[in-house]
PDB file of C-alpha atoms in Angstrom:
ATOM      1  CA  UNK E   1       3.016   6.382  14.744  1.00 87.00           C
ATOM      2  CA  UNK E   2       1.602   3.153  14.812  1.00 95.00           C
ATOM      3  CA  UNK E   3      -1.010   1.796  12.035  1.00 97.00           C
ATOM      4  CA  UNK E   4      -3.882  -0.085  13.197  1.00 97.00           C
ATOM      5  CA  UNK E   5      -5.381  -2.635  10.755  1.00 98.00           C
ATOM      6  CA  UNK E   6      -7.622  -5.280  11.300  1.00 97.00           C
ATOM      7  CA  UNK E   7      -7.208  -8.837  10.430  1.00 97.00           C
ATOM      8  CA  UNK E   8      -9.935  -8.593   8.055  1.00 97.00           C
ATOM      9  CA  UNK E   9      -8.136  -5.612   5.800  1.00 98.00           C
ATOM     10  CA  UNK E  10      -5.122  -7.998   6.227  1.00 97.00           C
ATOM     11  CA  UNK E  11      -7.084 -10.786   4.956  1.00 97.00           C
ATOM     12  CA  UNK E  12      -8.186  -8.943   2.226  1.00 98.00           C
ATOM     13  CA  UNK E  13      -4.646  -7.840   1.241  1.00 98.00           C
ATOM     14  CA  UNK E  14      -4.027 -10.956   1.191  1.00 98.00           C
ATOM     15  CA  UNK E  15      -6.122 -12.236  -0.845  1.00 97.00           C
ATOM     16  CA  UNK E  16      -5.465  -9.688  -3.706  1.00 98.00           C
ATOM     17  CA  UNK E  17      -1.750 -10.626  -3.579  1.00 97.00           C
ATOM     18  CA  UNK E  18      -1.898 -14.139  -4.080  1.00 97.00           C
ATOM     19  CA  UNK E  19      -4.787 -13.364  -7.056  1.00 97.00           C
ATOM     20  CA  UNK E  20      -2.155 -11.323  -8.661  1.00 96.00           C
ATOM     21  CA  UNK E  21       0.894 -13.246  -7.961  1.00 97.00           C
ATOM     22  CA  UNK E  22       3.136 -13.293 -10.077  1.00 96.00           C
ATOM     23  CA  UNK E  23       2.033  -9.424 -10.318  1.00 96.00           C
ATOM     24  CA  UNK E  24       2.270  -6.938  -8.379  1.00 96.00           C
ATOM     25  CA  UNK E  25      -1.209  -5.807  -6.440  1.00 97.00           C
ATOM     26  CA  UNK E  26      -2.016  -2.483  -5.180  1.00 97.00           C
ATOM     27  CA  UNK E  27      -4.449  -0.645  -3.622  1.00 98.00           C
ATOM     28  CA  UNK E  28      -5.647   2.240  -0.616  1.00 98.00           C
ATOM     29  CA  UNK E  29      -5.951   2.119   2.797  1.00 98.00           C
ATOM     30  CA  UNK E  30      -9.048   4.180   3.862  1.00 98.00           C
ATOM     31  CA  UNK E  31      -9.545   5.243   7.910  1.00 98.00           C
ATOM     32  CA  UNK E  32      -8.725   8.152  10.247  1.00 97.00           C
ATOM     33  CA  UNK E  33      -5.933   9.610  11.863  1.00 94.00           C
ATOM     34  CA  UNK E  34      -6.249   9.477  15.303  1.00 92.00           C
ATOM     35  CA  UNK E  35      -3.873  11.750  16.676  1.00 89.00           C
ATOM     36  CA  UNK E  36      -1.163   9.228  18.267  1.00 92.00           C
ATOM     37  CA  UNK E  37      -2.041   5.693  15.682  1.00 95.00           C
ATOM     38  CA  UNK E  38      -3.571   5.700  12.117  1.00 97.00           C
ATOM     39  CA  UNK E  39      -6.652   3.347  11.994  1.00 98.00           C
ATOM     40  CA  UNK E  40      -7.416   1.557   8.758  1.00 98.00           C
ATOM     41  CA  UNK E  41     -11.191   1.223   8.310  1.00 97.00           C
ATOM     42  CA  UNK E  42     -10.834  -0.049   5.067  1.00 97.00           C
ATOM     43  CA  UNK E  43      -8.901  -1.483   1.999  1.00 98.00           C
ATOM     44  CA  UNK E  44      -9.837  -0.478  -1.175  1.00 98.00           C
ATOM     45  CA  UNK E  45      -8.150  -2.175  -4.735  1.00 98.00           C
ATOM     46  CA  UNK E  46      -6.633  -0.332  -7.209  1.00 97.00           C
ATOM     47  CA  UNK E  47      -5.559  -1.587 -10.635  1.00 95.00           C
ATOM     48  CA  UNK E  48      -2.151  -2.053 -11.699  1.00 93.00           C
ATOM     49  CA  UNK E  49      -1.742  -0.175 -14.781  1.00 93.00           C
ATOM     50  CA  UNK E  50       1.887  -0.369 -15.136  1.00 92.00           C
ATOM     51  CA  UNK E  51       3.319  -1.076 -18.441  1.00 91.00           C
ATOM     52  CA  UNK E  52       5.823  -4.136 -18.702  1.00 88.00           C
ATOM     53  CA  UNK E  53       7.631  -5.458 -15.417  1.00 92.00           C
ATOM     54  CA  UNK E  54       4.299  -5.552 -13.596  1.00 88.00           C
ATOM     55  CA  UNK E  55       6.248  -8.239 -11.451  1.00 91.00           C
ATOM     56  CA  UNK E  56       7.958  -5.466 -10.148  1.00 91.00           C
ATOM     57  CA  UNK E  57       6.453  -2.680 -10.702  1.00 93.00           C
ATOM     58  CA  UNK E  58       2.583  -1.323  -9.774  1.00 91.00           C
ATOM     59  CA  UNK E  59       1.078   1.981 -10.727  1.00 91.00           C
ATOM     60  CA  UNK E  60      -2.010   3.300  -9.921  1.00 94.00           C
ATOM     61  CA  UNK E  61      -3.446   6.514 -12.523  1.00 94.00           C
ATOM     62  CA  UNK E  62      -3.381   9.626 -10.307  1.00 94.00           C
ATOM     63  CA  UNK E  63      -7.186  10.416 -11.345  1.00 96.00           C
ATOM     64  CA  UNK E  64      -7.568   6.987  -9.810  1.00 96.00           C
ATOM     65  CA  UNK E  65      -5.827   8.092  -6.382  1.00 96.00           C
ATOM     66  CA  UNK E  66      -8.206  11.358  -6.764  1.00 97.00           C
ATOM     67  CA  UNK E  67     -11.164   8.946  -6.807  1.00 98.00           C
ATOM     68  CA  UNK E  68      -9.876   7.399  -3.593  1.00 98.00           C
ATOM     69  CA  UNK E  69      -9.886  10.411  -2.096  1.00 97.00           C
ATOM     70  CA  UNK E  70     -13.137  11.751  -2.957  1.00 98.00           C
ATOM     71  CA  UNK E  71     -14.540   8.737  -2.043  1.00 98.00           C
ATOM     72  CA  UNK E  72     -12.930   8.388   1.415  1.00 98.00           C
ATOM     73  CA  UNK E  73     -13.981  12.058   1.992  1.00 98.00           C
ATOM     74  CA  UNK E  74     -17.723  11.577   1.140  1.00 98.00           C
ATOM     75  CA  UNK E  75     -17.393   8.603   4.393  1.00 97.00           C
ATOM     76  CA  UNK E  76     -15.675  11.220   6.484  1.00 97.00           C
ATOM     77  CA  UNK E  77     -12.314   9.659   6.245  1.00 97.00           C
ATOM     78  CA  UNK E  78      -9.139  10.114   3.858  1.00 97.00           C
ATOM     79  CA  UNK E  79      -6.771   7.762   2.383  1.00 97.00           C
ATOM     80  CA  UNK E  80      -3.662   6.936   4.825  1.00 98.00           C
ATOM     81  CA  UNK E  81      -1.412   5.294   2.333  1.00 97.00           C
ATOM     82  CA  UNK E  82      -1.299   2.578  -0.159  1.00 97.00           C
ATOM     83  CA  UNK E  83      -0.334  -1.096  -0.165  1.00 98.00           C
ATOM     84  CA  UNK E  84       1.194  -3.091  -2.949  1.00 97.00           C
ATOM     85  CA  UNK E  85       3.298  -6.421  -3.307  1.00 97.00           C
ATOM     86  CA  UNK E  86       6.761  -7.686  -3.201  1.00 97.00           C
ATOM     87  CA  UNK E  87       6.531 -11.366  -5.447  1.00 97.00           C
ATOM     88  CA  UNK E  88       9.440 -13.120  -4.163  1.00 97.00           C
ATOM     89  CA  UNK E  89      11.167 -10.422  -2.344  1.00 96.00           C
ATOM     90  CA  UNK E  90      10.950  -9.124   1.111  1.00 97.00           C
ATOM     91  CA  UNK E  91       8.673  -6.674   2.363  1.00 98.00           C
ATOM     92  CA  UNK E  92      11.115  -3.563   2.055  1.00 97.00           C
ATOM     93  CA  UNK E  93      10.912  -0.372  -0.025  1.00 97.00           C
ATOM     94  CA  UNK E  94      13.107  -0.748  -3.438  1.00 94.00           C
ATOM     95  CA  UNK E  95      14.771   2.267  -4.587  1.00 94.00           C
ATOM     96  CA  UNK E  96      11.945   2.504  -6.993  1.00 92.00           C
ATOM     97  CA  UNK E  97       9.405   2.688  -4.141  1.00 94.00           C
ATOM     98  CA  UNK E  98      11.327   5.460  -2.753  1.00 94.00           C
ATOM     99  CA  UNK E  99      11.437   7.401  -5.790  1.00 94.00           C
ATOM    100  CA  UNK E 100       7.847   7.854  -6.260  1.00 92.00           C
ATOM    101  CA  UNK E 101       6.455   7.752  -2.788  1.00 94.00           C
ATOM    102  CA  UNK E 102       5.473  10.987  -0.766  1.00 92.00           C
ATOM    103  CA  UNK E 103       6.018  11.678   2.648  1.00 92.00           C
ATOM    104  CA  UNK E 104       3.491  10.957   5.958  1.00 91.00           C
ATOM    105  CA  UNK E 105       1.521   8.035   3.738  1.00 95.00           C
ATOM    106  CA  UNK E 106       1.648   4.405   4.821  1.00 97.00           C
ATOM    107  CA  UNK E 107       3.184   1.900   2.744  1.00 98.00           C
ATOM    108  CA  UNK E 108       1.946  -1.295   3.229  1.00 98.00           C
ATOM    109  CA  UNK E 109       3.890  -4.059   1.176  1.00 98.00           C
ATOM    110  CA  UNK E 110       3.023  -7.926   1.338  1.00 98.00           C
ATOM    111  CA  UNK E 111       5.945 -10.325   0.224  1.00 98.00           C
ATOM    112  CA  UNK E 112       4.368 -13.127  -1.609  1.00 97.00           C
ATOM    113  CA  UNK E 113       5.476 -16.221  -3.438  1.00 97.00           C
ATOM    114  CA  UNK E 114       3.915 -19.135  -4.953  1.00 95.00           C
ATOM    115  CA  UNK E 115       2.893 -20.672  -1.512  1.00 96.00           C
ATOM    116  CA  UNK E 116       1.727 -17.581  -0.490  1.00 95.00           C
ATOM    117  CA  UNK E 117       2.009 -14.259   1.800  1.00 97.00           C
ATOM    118  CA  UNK E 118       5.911 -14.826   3.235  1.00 97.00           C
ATOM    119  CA  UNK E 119       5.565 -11.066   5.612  1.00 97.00           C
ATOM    120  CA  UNK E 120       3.684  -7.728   5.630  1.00 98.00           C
ATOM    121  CA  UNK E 121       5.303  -4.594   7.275  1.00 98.00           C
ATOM    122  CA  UNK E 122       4.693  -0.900   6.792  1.00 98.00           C
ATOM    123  CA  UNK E 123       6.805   1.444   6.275  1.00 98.00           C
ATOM    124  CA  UNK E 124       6.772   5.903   6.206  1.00 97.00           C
ATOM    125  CA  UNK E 125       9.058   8.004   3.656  1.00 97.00           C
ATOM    126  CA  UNK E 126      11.339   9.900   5.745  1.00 96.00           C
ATOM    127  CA  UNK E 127      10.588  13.742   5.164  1.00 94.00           C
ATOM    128  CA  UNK E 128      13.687  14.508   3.601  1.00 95.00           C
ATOM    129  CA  UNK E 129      12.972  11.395   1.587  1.00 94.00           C
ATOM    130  CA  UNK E 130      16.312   9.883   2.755  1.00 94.00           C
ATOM    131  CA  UNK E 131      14.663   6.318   3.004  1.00 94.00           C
ATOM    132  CA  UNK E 132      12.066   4.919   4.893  1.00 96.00           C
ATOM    133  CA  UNK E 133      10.973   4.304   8.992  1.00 96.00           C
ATOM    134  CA  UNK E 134       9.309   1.503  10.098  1.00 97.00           C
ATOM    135  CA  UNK E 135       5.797   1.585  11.190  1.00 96.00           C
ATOM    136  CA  UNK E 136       4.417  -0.841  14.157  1.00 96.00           C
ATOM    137  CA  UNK E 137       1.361  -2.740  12.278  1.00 96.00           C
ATOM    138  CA  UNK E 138      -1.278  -3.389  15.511  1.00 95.00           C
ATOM    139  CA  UNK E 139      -3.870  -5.377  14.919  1.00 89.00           C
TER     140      UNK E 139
END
């Protein structure tokens, strides 16, 4: 299923990558599930509260997720997945990714370096949590 995002919610990933390069970033993406494509309305930030390796590692608290939620709900929408970044490496799950993602979310990662964004793709755990498909970004 593809996930529709517009350039402004790209921009605005973006953006948060590069301000937290050489950190990780992460945050929401807020919208609606339209039946055949998911359709970001909105990108929300999240804080990385990961302890040590934040250059490879983001976390956001699960209260925080909650909050997402809640919020998304109260505008007749839900969260769809998450983004975060890859500083200097591509935009593919890591093991690590894998390990603590849940299935049917989007996972939006941005490769960045110093010169900034190098690729975004999005990618869907695999039910069986195997690895990861693809998803088509449309604009």
């Amino acid at each position: 299923m593809p996930l529709k995002i517009g350039r402004g919610d790209i921009r605005n990933i973006e953006e948060h990558a590069r301000e937290a390069y050489p950190e990780e970033c992460a945050g929401v993406l807020v919208g609606m599930n339209a039946g055949e494509t998911k359709i970001v309305v909105d990108v929300w930030r999240a804080e990385n509260t990961h302890e040590g390796e934040r250059e490879r590692r983001f976390l956001i608290e699960p209260l925080k997720i909650r909050e997402f939620e809640e919020r998304a709900e109260e505008r007749e929408m839900e969260v769809l997945g998450f983004y975060h970044t890859h500083p200097d490496h591509p935009a593919e799950p890591s093991e690590y990714d894998r390990e603590h993602a849940w299935p049917g979310w989007s996972y939006v990662i941005a490769s960045v370096g110093a010169d900034g964004i190098k690729d975004i793709r999005s990618w869907v755990l695999k039910a069986d949590r195997s690895g990861y498909d693809e998803e088509t970004l449309v604009e």
